[in-house]
PDB file of C-alpha atoms in Angstrom:
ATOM      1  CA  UNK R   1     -59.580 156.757 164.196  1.00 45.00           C
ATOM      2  CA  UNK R   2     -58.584 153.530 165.588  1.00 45.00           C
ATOM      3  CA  UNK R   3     -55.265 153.693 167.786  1.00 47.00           C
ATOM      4  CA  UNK R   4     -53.346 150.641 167.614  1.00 50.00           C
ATOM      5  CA  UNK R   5     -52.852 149.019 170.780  1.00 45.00           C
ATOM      6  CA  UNK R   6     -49.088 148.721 171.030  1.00 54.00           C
ATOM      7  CA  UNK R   7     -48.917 152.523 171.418  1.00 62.00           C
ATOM      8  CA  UNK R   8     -48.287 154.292 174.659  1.00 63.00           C
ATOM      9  CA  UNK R   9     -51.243 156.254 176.023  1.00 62.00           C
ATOM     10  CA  UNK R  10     -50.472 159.160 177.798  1.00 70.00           C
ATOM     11  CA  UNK R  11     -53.045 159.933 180.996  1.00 71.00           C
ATOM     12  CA  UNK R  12     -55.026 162.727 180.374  1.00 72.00           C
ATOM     13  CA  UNK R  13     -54.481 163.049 176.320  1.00 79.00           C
ATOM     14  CA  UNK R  14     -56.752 161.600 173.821  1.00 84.00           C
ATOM     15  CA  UNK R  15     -54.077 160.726 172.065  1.00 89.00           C
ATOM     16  CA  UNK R  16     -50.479 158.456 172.691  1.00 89.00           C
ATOM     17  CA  UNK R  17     -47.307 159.141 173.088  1.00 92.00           C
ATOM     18  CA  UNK R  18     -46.081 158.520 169.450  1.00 92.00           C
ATOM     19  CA  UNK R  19     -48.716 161.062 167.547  1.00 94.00           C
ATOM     20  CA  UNK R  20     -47.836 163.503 169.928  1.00 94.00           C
ATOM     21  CA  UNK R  21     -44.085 163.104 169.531  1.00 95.00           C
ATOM     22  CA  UNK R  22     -44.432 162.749 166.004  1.00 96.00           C
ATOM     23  CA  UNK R  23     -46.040 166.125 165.655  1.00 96.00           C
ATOM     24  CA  UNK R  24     -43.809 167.821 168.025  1.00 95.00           C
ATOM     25  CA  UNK R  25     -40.873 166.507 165.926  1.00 95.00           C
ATOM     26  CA  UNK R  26     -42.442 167.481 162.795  1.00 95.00           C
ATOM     27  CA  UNK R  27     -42.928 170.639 163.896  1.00 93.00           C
ATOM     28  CA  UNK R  28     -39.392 171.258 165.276  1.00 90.00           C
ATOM     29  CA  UNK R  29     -37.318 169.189 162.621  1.00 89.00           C
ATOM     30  CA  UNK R  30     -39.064 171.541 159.488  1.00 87.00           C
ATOM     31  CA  UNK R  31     -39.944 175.230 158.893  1.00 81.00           C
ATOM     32  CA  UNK R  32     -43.676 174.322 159.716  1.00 88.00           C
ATOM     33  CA  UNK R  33     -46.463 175.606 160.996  1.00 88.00           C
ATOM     34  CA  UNK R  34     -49.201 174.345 163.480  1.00 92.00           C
ATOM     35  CA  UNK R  35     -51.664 174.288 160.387  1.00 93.00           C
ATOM     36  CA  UNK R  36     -48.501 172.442 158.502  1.00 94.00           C
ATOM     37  CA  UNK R  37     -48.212 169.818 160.679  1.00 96.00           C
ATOM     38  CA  UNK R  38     -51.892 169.421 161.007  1.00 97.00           C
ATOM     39  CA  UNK R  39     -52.293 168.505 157.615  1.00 97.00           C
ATOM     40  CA  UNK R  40     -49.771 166.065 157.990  1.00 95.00           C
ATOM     41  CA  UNK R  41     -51.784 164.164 160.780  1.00 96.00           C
ATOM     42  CA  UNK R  42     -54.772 164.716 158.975  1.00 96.00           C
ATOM     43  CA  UNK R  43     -53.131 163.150 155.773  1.00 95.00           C
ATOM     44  CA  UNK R  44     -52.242 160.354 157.791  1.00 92.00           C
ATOM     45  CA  UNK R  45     -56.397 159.791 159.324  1.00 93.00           C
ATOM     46  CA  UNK R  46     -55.528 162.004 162.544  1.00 93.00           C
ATOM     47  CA  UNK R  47     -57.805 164.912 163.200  1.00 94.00           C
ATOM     48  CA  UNK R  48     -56.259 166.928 165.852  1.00 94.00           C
ATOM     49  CA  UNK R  49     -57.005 171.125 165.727  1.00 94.00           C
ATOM     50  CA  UNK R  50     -54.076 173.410 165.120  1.00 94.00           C
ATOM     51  CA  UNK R  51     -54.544 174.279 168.515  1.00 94.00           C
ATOM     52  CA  UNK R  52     -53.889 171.363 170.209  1.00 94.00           C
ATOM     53  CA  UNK R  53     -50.655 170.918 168.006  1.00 95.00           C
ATOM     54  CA  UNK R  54     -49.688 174.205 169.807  1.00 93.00           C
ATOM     55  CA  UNK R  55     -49.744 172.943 173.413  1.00 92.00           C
ATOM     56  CA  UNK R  56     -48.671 169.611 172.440  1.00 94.00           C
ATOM     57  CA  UNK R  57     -45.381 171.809 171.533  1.00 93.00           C
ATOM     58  CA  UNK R  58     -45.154 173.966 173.997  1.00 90.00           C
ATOM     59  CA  UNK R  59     -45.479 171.167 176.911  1.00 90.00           C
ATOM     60  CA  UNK R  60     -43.587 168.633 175.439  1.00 93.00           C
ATOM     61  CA  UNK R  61     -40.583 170.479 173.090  1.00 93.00           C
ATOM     62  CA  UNK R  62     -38.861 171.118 176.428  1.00 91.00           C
ATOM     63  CA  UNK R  63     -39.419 167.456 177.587  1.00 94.00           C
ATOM     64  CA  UNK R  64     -37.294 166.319 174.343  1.00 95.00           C
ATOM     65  CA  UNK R  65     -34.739 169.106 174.778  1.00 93.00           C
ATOM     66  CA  UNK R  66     -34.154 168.280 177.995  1.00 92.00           C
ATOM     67  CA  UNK R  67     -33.406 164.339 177.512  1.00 94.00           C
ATOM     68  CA  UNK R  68     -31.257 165.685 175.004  1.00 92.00           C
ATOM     69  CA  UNK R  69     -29.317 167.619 176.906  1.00 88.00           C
ATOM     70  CA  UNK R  70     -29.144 164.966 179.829  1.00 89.00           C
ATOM     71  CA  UNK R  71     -27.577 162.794 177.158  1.00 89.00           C
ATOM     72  CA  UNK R  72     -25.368 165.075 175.398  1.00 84.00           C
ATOM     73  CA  UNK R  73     -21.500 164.673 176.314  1.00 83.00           C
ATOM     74  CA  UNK R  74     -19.651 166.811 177.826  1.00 86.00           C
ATOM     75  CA  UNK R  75     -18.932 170.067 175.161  1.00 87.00           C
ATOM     76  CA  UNK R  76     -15.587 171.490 173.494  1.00 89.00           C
ATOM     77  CA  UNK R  77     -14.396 173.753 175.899  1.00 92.00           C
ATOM     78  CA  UNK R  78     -13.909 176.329 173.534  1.00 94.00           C
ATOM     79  CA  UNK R  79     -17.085 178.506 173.258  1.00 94.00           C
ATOM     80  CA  UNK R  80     -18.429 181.198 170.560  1.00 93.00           C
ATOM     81  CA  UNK R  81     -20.698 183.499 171.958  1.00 93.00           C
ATOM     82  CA  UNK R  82     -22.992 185.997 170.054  1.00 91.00           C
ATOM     83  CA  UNK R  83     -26.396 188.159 170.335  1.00 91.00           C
ATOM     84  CA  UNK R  84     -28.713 189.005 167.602  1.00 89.00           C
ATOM     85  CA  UNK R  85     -31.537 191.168 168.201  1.00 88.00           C
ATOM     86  CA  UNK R  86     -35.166 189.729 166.968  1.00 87.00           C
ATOM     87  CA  UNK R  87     -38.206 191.802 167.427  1.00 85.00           C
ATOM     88  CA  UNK R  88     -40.990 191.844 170.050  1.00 86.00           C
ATOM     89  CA  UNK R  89     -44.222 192.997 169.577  1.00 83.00           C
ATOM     90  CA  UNK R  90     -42.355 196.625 167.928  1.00 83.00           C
ATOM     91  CA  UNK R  91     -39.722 196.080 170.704  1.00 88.00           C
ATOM     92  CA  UNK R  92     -35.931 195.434 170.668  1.00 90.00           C
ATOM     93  CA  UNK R  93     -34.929 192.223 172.295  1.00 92.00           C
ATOM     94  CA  UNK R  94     -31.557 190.107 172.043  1.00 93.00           C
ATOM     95  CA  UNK R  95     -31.032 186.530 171.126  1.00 92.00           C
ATOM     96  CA  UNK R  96     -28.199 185.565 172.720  1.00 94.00           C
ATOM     97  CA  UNK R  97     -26.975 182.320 171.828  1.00 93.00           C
ATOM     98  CA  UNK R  98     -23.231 180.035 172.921  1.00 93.00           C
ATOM     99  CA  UNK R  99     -21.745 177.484 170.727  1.00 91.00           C
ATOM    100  CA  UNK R 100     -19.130 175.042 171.277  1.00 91.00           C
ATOM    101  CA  UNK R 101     -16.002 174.273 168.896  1.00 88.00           C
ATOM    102  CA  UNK R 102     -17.958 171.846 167.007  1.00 84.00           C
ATOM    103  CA  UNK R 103     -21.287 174.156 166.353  1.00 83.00           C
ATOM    104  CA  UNK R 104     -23.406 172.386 169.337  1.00 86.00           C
ATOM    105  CA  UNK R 105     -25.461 174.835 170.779  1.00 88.00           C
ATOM    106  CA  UNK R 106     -25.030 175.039 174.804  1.00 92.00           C
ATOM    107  CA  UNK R 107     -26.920 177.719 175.276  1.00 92.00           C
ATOM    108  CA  UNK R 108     -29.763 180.529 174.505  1.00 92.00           C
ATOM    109  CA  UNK R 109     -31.293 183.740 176.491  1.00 94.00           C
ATOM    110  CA  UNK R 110     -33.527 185.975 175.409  1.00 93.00           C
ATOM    111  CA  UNK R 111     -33.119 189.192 177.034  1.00 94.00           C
ATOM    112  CA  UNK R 112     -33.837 192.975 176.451  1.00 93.00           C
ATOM    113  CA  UNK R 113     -30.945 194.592 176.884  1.00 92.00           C
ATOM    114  CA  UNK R 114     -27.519 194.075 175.149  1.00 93.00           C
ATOM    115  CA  UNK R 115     -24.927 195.635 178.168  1.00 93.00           C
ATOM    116  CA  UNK R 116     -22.332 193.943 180.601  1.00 93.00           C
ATOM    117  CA  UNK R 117     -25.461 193.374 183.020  1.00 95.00           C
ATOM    118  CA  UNK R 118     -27.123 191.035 180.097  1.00 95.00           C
ATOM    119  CA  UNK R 119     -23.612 189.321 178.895  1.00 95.00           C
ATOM    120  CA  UNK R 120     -23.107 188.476 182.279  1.00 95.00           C
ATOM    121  CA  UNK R 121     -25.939 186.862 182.767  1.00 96.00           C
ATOM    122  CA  UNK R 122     -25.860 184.726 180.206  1.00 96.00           C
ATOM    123  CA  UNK R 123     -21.950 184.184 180.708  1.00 96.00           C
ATOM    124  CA  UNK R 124     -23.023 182.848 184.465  1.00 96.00           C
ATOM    125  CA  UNK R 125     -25.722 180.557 183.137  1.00 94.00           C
ATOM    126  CA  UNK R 126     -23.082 179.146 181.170  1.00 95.00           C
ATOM    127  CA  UNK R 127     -20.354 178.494 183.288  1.00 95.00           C
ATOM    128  CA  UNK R 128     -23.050 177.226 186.005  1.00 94.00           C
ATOM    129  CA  UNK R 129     -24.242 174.245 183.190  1.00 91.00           C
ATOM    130  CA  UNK R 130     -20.894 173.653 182.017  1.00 92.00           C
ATOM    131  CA  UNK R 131     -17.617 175.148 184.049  1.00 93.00           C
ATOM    132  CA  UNK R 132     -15.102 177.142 182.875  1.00 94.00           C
ATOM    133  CA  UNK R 133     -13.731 177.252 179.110  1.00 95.00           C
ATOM    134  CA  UNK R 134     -10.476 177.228 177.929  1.00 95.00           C
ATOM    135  CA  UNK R 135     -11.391 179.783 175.307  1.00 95.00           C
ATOM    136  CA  UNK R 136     -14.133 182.074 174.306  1.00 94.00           C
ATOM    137  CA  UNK R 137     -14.778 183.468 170.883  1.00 92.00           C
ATOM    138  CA  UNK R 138     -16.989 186.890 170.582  1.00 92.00           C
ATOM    139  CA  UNK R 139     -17.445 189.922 168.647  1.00 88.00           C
ATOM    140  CA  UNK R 140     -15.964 192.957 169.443  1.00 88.00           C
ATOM    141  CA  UNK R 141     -18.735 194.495 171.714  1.00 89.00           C
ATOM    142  CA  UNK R 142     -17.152 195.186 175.368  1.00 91.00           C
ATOM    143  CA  UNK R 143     -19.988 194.304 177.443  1.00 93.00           C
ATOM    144  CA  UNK R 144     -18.142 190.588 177.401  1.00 94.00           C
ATOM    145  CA  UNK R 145     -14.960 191.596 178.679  1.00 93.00           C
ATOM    146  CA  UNK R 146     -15.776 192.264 182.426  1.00 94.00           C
ATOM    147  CA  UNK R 147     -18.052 189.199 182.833  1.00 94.00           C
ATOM    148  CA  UNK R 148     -15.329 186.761 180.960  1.00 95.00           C
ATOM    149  CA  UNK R 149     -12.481 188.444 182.901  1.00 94.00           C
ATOM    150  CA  UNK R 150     -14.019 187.791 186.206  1.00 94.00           C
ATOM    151  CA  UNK R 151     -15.968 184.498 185.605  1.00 95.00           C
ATOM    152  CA  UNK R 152     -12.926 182.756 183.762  1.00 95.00           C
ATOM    153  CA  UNK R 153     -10.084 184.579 184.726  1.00 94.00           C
ATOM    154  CA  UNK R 154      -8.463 181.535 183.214  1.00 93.00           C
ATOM    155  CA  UNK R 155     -10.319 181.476 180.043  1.00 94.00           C
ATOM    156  CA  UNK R 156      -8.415 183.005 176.286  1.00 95.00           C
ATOM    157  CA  UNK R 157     -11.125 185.706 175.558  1.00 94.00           C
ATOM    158  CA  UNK R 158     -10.551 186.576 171.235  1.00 92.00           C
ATOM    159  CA  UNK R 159     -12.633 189.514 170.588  1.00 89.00           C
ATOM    160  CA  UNK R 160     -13.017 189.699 167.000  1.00 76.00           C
ATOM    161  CA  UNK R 161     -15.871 189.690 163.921  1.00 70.00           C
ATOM    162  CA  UNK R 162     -14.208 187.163 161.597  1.00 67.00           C
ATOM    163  CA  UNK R 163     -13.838 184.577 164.120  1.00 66.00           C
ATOM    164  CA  UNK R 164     -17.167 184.263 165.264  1.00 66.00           C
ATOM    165  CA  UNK R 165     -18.368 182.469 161.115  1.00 69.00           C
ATOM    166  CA  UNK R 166     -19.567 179.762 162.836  1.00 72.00           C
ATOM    167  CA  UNK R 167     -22.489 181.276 165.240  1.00 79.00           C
ATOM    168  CA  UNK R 168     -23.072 183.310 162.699  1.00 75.00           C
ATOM    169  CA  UNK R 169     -24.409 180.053 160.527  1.00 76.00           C
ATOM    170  CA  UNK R 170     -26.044 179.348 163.962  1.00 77.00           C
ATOM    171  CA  UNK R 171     -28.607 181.932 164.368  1.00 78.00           C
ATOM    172  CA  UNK R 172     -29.888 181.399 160.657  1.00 77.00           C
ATOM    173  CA  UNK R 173     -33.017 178.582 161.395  1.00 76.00           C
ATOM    174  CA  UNK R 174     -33.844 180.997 164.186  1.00 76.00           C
ATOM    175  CA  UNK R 175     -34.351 183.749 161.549  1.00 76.00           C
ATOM    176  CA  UNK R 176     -36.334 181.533 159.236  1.00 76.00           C
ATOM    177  CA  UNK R 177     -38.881 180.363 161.879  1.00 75.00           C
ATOM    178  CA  UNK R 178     -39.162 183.873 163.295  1.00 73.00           C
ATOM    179  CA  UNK R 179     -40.692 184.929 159.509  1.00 73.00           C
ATOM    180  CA  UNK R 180     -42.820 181.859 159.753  1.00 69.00           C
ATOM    181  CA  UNK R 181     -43.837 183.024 163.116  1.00 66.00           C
ATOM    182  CA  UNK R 182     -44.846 186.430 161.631  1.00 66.00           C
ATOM    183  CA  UNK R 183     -42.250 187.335 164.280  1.00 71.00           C
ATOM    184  CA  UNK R 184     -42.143 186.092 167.935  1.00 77.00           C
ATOM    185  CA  UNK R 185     -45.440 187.106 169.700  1.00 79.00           C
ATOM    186  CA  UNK R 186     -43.925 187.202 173.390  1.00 83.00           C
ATOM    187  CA  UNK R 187     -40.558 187.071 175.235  1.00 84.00           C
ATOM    188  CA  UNK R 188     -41.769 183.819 176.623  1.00 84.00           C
ATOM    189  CA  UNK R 189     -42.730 182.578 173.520  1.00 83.00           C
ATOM    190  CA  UNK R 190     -39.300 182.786 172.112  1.00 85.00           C
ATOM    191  CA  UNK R 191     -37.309 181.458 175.047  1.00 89.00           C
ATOM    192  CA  UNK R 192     -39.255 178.693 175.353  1.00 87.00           C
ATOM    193  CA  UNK R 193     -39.458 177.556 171.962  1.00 86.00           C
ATOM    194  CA  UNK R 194     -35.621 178.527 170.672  1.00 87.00           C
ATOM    195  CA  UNK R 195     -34.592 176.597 173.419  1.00 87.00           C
ATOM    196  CA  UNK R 196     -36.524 173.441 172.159  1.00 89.00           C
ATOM    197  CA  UNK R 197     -35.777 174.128 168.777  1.00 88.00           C
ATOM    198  CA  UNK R 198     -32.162 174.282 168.873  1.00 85.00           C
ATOM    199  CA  UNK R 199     -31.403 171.310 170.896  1.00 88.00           C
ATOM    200  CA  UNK R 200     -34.125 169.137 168.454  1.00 89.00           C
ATOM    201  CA  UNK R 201     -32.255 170.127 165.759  1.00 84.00           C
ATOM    202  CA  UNK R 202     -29.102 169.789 167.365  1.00 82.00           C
ATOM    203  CA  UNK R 203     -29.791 165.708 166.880  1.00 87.00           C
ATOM    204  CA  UNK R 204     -31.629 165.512 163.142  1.00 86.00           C
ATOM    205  CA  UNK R 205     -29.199 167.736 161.619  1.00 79.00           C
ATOM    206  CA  UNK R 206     -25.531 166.359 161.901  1.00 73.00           C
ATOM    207  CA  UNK R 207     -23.091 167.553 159.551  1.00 71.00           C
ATOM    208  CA  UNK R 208     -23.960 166.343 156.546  1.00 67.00           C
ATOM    209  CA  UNK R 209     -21.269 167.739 154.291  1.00 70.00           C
ATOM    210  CA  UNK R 210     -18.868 166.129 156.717  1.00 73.00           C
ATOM    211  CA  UNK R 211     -20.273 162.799 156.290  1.00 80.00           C
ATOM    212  CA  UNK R 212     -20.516 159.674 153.991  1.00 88.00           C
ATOM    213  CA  UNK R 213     -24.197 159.049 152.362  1.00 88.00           C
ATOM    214  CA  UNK R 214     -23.476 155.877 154.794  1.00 90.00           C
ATOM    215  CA  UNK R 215     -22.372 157.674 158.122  1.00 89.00           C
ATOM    216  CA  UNK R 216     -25.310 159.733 157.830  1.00 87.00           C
ATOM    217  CA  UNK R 217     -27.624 157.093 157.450  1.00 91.00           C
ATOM    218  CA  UNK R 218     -26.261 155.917 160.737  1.00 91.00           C
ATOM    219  CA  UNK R 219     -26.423 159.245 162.375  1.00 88.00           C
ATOM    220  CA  UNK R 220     -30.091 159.490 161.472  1.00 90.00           C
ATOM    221  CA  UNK R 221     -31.206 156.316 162.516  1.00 93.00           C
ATOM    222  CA  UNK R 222     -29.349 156.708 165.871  1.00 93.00           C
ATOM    223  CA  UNK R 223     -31.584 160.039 166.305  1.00 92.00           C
ATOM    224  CA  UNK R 224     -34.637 158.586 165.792  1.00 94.00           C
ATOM    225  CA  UNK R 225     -33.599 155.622 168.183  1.00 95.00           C
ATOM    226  CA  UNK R 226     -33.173 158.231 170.785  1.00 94.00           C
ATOM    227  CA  UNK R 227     -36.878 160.024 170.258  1.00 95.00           C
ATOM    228  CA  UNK R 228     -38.391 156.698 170.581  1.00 94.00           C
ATOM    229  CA  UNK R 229     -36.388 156.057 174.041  1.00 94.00           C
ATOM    230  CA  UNK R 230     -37.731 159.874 175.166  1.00 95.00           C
ATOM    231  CA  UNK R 231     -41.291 159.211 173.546  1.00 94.00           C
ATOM    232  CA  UNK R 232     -41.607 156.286 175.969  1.00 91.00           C
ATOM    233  CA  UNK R 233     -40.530 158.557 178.894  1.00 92.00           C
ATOM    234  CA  UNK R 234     -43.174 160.579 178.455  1.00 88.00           C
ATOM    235  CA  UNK R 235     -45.397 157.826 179.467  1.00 78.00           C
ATOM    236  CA  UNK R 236     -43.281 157.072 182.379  1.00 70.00           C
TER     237      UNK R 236
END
């Protein structure tokens, strides 16, 4: 294949910055698979293995998530919190996961154990990256109440199942690429991709049923503006 010459080569990778991106997006923006999106290259006269899909991925998802968090302004200060477990080669593990008011994810830990030891971990990770809320929104399991009560003190902790709809919603794309998955493989696996994943999406899929046909347009285009800015980084 012949690579044009406006594109942005990347030292030490056969190919530049915008194929890479491109299949990192691809693979993060739909239910795909490796073998997915390397039909789509190949489609498209580049013939890259499956394989090198997967570390393009896994070294580069968290370069995008992190530009997009860098960029992001500063969250509602009213959080939902929640944990979900997923399963680990035949063992227990739990997803949890923090939303703002407006359904931006802040935040996601994978961890084994669902006690006060594991909600406060995840409840200091959170106040570290963004302070203290005004109000936090959780189910009714007590493990939260000690870590809120002494990390906030300030903070409006509402324990309770029907308030929580919204991170409910949230966890669903995590449950449909952990059956494309075949399940997650490691814990590291699933921390480092969830965390890519969510903040990807987080950018290519506003709130469509809140929009015009117009306003999402917009929205789109203003997304892909903003992987073109991080695909140059990359080179940088």
């Amino acid at each position: 294949m012949n690579i044009p010459t406006h594109m942005l080569r990347l030292k030490g990778f056969r190919y530049p910055c915008e194929i890479i991106a491109y299949a990192v997006w691809a693979y993060h923006r739909f239910a795909l698979s490796t073998a997915d999106v390397e039909d789509l290259l190949a489609a498209r006269g580049v013939l890259v293995s499956r394989e090198a899909i997967r570390l393009w991925v896994n070294r580069f998802g968290q370069h995008f998530a992190n530009c997009i968090r860098r960029d992001l302004p500063q969250p509602n200060n009213k959080w939902h919190l929640d944990e979900v477990v997923i399963t680990i080669r035949g063992k227990k593990h739990w997803l949890w996961r923090a939303i703002d008011a407006n359904g931006d994810v802040l935040d996601i830990l994978v961890q084994t154990r669902r006690n006060a030891k594991a909600a406060k971990r995840f409840f200091q990770r959170l106040i570290t990256l963004f302070g203290e809320p005004r109000v936090v929104i959780t189910d009714k399991l007590r493990s939260y109440i000690q870590p809120i009560s002494k990390l906030a003190p300030g903070a409006d902790h509402r324990a309770h199942k029907g308030l929580n709809n919204a991170i409910e919603v949230s966890h669903r794309p995590t449950r449909k690429r952990e059956k494309i998955f075949g399940r997650f493989k490691f814990h590291r696996q699933a921390q480092r991709f969830l965390s890519a994943h969510d903040q990807i999406n987080l950018i290519f899929r506003p709130r469509r049923y809140q929009l015009t046909a117009t306003s999402y347009r917009h929205a789109r285009t203003d997304a892909f503006n903003l992987w073109s800015e991080y695909t140059a980084e990359m080179a940088a």
